[in-house]
């Protein structure tokens, strides 16, 4: 879970760091939920396709989907390994 959150936060739009910090505060790992919760989070994720890259050069809209496109195989391997280790 932590790896998925960290990988996703690599691509979050950053101004004051509130958006990426909200995921660290609001996410619910036991439920498998990563939550970016600021007043503007949904709009930044779904509607605004541009990103200012001076603070985070990797910033993009729909950052979780982008992270998934880049890291899904790694996430699946890590989850598979964790499941096998805990059987």
Protein backbone atom coordinates (compact mmCIF):
# COMPACT_ATOMS: atom_id res chain seq x y z
CA UNK A 1 0.00 0.00 0.00
CA UNK A 2 2.70 2.47 0.99
CA UNK A 3 4.56 1.84 -2.26
CA UNK A 4 1.44 2.55 -4.32
CA UNK A 5 0.79 5.76 -2.40
CA UNK A 6 4.39 6.92 -2.76
CA UNK A 7 4.53 6.04 -6.45
CA UNK A 8 1.27 7.91 -7.05
CA UNK A 9 2.35 10.97 -5.09
CA UNK A 10 5.32 11.28 -7.46
CA UNK A 11 2.88 12.57 -10.07
CA UNK A 12 0.59 14.73 -7.90
CA UNK A 13 0.24 18.37 -8.84
CA UNK A 14 2.14 20.41 -6.25
CA UNK A 15 1.76 23.98 -5.13
CA UNK A 16 1.76 24.01 -1.34
CA UNK A 17 2.13 20.21 -0.92
CA UNK A 18 -1.36 20.09 0.64
CA UNK A 19 -2.71 17.72 -2.01
CA UNK A 20 0.02 15.11 -1.62
CA UNK A 21 -0.05 15.48 2.18
CA UNK A 22 -3.80 14.89 2.18
CA UNK A 23 -3.21 11.37 0.84
CA UNK A 24 -0.87 10.64 3.74
CA UNK A 25 -3.49 11.87 6.22
CA UNK A 26 -6.80 10.73 4.66
CA UNK A 27 -5.94 7.39 3.07
CA UNK A 28 -7.19 4.23 4.75
CA UNK A 29 -4.64 1.45 4.19
CA UNK A 30 -6.65 -1.25 5.98
CA UNK A 31 -9.45 -0.64 3.49
CA UNK A 32 -7.10 -0.34 0.53
CA UNK A 33 -8.13 3.27 -0.12
CA UNK A 34 -5.83 6.06 -1.21
CA UNK A 35 -7.64 9.36 -0.82
CA UNK A 36 -6.53 12.79 -1.94
CA UNK A 37 -8.87 15.10 -0.06
CA UNK A 38 -8.60 18.83 -0.50
CA UNK A 39 -11.31 21.23 -1.68
CA UNK A 40 -9.76 21.16 -5.16
CA UNK A 41 -8.57 17.54 -5.43
CA UNK A 42 -11.35 16.23 -7.70
CA UNK A 43 -11.10 19.19 -10.04
CA UNK A 44 -7.30 18.88 -10.27
CA UNK A 45 -7.55 15.14 -10.89
CA UNK A 46 -10.41 14.97 -13.40
CA UNK A 47 -10.78 18.36 -15.06
CA UNK A 48 -7.53 20.31 -15.25
CA UNK A 49 -5.33 18.54 -17.76
CA UNK A 50 -2.33 20.84 -17.34
CA UNK A 51 0.13 20.91 -14.46
CA UNK A 52 2.67 23.49 -13.38
CA UNK A 53 5.92 21.59 -13.25
CA UNK A 54 8.19 24.03 -11.40
CA UNK A 55 7.67 22.32 -8.01
CA UNK A 56 7.11 18.78 -9.29
CA UNK A 57 8.43 18.13 -12.80
CA UNK A 58 6.52 14.81 -12.88
CA UNK A 59 3.13 16.39 -12.10
CA UNK A 60 0.22 15.38 -14.30
CA UNK A 61 -3.56 15.17 -14.21
CA UNK A 62 -5.08 11.82 -13.25
CA UNK A 63 -1.85 11.06 -11.38
CA UNK A 64 -3.01 7.71 -9.98
CA UNK A 65 -3.86 6.42 -13.45
CA UNK A 66 -0.49 7.59 -14.70
CA UNK A 67 1.29 5.95 -11.76
CA UNK A 68 -0.62 2.74 -12.44
CA UNK A 69 0.46 2.81 -16.08
CA UNK A 70 4.08 3.12 -14.96
CA UNK A 71 4.18 0.85 -11.90
CA UNK A 72 1.36 -1.72 -12.10
CA UNK A 73 3.62 -4.72 -12.77
CA UNK A 74 5.79 -3.84 -9.76
CA UNK A 75 2.69 -3.41 -7.56
CA UNK A 76 1.30 -6.78 -8.62
CA UNK A 77 4.64 -8.51 -7.91
CA UNK A 78 4.84 -6.91 -4.45
CA UNK A 79 1.28 -7.85 -3.58
CA UNK A 80 1.76 -11.39 -4.85
CA UNK A 81 4.94 -11.72 -2.77
CA UNK A 82 3.20 -10.36 0.36
CA UNK A 83 0.29 -12.75 -0.05
CA UNK A 84 2.60 -15.76 -0.49
CA UNK A 85 4.65 -14.76 2.55
CA UNK A 86 1.54 -14.51 4.70
CA UNK A 87 -0.12 -17.80 3.74
